PDB file of C-alpha atoms in Angstrom:
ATOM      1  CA  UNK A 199    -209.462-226.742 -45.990  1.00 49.00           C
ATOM      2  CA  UNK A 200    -206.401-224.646 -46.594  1.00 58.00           C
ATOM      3  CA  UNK A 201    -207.479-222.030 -44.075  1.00 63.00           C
ATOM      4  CA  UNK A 202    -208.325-224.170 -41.468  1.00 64.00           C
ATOM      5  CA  UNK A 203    -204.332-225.421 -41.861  1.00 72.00           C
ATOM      6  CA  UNK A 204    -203.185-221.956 -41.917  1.00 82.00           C
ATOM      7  CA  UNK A 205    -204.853-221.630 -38.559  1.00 77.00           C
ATOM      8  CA  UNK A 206    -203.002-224.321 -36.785  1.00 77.00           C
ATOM      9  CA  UNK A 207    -200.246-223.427 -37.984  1.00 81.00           C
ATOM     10  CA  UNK A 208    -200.138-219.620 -37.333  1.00 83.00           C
ATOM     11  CA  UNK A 209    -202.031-220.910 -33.610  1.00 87.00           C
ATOM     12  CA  UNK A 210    -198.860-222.981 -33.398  1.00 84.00           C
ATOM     13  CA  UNK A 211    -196.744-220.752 -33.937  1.00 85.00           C
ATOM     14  CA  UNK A 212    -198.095-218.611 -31.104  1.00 89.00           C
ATOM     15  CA  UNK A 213    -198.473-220.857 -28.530  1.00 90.00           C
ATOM     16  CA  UNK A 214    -194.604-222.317 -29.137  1.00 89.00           C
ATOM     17  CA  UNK A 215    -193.758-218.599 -29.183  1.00 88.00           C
ATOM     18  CA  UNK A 216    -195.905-218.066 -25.917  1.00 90.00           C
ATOM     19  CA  UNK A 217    -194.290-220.735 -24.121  1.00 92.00           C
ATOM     20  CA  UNK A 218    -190.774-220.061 -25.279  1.00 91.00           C
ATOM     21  CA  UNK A 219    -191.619-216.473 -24.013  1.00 91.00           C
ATOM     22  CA  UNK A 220    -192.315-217.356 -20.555  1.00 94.00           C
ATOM     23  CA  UNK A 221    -189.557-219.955 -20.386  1.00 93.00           C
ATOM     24  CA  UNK A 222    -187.134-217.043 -21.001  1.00 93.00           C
ATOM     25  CA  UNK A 223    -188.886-215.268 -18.654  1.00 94.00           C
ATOM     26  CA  UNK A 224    -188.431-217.781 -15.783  1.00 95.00           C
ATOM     27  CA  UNK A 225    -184.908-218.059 -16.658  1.00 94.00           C
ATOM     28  CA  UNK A 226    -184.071-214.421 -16.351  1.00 94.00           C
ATOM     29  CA  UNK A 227    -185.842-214.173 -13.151  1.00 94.00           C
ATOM     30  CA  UNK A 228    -184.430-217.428 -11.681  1.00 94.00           C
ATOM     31  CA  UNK A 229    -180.654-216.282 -13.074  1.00 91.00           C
ATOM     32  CA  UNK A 230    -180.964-212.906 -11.761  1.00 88.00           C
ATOM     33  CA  UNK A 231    -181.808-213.583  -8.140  1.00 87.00           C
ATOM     34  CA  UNK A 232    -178.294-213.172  -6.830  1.00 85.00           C
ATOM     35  CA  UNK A 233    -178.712-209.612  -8.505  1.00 83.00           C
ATOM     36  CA  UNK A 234    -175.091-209.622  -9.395  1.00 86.00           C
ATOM     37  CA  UNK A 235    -176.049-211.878 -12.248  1.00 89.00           C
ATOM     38  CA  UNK A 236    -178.629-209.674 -13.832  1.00 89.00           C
ATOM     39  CA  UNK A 237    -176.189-208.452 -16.476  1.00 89.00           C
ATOM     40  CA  UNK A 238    -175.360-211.689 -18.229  1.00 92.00           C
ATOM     41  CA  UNK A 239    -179.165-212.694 -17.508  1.00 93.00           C
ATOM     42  CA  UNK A 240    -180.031-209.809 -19.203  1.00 91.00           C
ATOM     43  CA  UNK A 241    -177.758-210.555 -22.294  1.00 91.00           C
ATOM     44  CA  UNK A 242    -178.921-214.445 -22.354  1.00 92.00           C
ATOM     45  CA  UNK A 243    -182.417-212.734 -22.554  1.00 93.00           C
ATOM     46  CA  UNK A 244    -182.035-210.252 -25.632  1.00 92.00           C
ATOM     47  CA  UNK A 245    -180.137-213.288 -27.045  1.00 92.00           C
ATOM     48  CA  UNK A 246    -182.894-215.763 -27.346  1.00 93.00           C
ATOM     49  CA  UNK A 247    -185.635-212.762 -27.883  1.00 92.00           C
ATOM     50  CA  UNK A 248    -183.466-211.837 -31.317  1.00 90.00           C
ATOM     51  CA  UNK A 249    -183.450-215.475 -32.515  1.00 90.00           C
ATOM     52  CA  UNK A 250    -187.231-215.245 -31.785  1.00 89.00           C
ATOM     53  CA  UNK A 251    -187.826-212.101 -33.482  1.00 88.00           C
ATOM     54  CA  UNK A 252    -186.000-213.621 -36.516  1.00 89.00           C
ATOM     55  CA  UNK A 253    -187.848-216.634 -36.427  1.00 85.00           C
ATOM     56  CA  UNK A 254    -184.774-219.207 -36.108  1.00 87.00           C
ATOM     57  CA  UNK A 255    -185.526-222.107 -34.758  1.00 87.00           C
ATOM     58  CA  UNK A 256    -184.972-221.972 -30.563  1.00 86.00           C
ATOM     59  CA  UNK A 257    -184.356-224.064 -27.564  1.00 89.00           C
ATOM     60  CA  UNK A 258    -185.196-221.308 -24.957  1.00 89.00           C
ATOM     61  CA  UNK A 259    -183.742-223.549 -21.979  1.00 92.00           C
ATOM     62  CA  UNK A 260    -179.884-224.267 -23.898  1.00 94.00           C
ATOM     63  CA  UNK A 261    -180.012-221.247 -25.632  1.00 93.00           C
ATOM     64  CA  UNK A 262    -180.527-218.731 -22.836  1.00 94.00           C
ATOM     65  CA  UNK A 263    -178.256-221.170 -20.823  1.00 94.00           C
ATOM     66  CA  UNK A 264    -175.110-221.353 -23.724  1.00 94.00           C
ATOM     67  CA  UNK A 265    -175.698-217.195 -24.239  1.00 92.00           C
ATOM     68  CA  UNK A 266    -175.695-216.841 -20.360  1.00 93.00           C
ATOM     69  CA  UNK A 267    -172.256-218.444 -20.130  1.00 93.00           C
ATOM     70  CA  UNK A 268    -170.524-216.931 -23.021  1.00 91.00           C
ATOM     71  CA  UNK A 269    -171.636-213.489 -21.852  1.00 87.00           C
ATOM     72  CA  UNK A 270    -171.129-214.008 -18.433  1.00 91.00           C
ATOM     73  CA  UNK A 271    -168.205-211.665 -18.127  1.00 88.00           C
ATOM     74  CA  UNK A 272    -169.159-209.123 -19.988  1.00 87.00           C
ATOM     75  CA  UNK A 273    -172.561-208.977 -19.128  1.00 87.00           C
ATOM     76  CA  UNK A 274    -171.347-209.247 -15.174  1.00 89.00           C
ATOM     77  CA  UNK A 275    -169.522-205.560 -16.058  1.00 87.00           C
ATOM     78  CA  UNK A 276    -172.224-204.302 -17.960  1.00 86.00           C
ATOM     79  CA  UNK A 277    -174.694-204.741 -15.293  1.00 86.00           C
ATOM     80  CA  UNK A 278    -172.261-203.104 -12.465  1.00 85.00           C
ATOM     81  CA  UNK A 279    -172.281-200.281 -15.051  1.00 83.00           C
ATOM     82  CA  UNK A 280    -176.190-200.537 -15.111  1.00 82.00           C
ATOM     83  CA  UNK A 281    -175.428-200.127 -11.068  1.00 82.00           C
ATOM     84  CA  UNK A 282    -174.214-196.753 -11.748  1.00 80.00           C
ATOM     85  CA  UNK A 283    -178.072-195.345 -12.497  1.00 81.00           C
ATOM     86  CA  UNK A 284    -178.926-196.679  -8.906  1.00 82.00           C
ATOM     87  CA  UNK A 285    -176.121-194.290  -8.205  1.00 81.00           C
ATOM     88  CA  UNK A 286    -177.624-191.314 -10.390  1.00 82.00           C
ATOM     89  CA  UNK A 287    -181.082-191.909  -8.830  1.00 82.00           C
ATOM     90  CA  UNK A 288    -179.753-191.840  -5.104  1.00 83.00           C
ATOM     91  CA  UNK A 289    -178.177-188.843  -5.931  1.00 81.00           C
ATOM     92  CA  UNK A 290    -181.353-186.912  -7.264  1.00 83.00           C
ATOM     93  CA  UNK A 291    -182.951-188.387  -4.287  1.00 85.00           C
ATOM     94  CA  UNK A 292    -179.954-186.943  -2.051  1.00 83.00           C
ATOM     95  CA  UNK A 293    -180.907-183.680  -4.268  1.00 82.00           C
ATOM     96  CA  UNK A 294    -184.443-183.564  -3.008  1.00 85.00           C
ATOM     97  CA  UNK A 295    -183.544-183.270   0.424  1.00 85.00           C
ATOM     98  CA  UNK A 296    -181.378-180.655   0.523  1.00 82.00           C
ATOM     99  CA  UNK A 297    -182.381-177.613   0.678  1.00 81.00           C
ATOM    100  CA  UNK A 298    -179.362-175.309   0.096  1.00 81.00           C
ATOM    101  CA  UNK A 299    -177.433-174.603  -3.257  1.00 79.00           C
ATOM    102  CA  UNK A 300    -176.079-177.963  -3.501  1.00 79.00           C
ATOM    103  CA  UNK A 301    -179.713-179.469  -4.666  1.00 82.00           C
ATOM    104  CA  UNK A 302    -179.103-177.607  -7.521  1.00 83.00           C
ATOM    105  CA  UNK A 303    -175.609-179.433  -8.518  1.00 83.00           C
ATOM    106  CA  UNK A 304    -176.288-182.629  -6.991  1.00 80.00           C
ATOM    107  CA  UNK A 305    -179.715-182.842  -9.013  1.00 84.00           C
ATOM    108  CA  UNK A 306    -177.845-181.778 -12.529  1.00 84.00           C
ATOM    109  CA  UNK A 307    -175.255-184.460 -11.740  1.00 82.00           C
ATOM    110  CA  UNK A 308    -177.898-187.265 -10.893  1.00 82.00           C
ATOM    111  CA  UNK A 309    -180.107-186.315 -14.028  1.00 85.00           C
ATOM    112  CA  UNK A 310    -177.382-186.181 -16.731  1.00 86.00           C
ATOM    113  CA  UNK A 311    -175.034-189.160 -14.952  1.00 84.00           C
ATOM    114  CA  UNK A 312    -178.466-191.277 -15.200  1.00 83.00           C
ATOM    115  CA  UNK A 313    -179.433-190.297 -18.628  1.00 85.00           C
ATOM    116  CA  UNK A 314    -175.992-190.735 -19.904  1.00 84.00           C
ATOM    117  CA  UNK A 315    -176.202-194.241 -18.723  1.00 83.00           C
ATOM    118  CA  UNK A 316    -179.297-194.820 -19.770  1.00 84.00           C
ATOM    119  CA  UNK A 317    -178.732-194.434 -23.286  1.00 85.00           C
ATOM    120  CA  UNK A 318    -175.746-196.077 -23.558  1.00 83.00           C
ATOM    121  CA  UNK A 319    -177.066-199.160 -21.741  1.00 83.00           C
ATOM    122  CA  UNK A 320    -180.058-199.038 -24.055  1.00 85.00           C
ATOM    123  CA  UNK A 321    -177.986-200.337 -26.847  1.00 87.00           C
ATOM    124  CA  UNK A 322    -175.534-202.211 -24.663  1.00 87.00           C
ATOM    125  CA  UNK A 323    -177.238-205.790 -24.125  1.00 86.00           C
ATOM    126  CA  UNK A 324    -178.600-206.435 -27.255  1.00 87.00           C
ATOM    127  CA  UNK A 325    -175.381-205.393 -29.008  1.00 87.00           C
ATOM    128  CA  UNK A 326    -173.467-208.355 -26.555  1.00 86.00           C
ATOM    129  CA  UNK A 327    -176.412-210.427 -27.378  1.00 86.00           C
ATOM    130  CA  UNK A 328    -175.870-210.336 -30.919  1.00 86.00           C
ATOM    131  CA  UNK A 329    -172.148-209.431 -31.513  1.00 86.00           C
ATOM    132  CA  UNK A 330    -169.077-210.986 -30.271  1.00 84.00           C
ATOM    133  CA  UNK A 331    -166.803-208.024 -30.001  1.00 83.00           C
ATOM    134  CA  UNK A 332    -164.226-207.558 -26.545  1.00 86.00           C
ATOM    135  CA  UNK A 333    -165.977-205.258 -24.522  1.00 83.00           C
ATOM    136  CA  UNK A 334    -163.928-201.803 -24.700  1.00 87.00           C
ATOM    137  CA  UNK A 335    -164.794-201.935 -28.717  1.00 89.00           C
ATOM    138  CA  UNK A 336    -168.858-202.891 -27.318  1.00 86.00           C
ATOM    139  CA  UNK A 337    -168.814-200.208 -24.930  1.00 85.00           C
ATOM    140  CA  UNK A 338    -167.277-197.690 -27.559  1.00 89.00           C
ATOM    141  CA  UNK A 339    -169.988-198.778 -30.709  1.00 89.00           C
ATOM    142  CA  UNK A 340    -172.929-198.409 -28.072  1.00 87.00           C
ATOM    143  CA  UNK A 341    -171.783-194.325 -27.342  1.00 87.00           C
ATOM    144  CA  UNK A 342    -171.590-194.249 -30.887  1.00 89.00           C
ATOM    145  CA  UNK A 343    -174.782-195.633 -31.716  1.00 87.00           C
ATOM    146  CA  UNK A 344    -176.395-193.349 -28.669  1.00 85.00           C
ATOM    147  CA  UNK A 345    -174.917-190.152 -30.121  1.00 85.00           C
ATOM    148  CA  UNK A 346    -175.502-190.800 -33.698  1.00 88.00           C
ATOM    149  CA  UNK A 347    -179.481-190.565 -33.512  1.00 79.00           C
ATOM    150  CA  UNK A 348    -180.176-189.272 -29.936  1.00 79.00           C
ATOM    151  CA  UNK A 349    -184.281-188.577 -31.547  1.00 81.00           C
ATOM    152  CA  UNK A 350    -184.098-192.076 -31.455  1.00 81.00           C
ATOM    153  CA  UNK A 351    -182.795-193.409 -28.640  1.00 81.00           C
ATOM    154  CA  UNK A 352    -184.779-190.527 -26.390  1.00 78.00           C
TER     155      UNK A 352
END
């Protein structure tokens, strides 16, 4: 008799997470359709995932809704940074296609630039997510926390 409760319950459990899931889904794709909005979409998302993860209780509509507008503006500068590995991969692409010495530069610039940002923007949205620090002092912690255990964040 006790199992059988367990069972709902853990079944529950899954299914509420399951549908929270792919309510937070739609909501990141349906905020980040004018693309320019991806960033704070992004940040909403990692917001409502942690609560998830930590098993507080969520309302995946208001929540991702409340975190998208607090983090609007930073996560509207985060994602033009984000904009800056389209950059990186044009230039690789600009790379192949040469076929002089500049492929050489242009495909060291592209590859580090991109990595660089990468790595940093790794940490970046869930740090906004879950801290509310102005965003020089977020930018700064997630270059520290890329650098401190770059095993890790390869």
């Amino acid at each position: 008799m006790e199992k059988s409760n367990t069972l709902k319950e853990s079944l529950g459990t899954f299914l509420r997470n399951s549908f929270d899931l792919m309510v937070i889904n739609w909501m990141f794709f349906l905020c980040s359709i004018p693309v320019i909005t991806m960033g704070p979409a992004m940040c909403a998302m990692m917001f409502v995932m942690l609560k998830l993860s930590r098993g507080e209780p969520v309302s995946a509509a208001k929540d991702f809704l409340r975190s998208f507008r607090a983090n609007f503006k930073s996560g509207l500068v985060l994602g033009l940074l984000a904009a800056v590995l389209l950059v990186a991969c044009g230039d690789c692409y600009f790379a192949l296609q040469q076929t002089d010495t500049t492929r050489s530069l242009f495909l060291v610039v592209g590859i580090l630039m991109g990595a660089l940002f990468l790595m940093v923007l790794s940490y970046a949205f869930p740090l906004q997510a879950m801290f509310e620090n102005p965003l020089k002092i977020q930018l700064l912690n997630t270059v520290k926390l890329a650098f401190v255990a770059p095993g890790k964040t390869v």
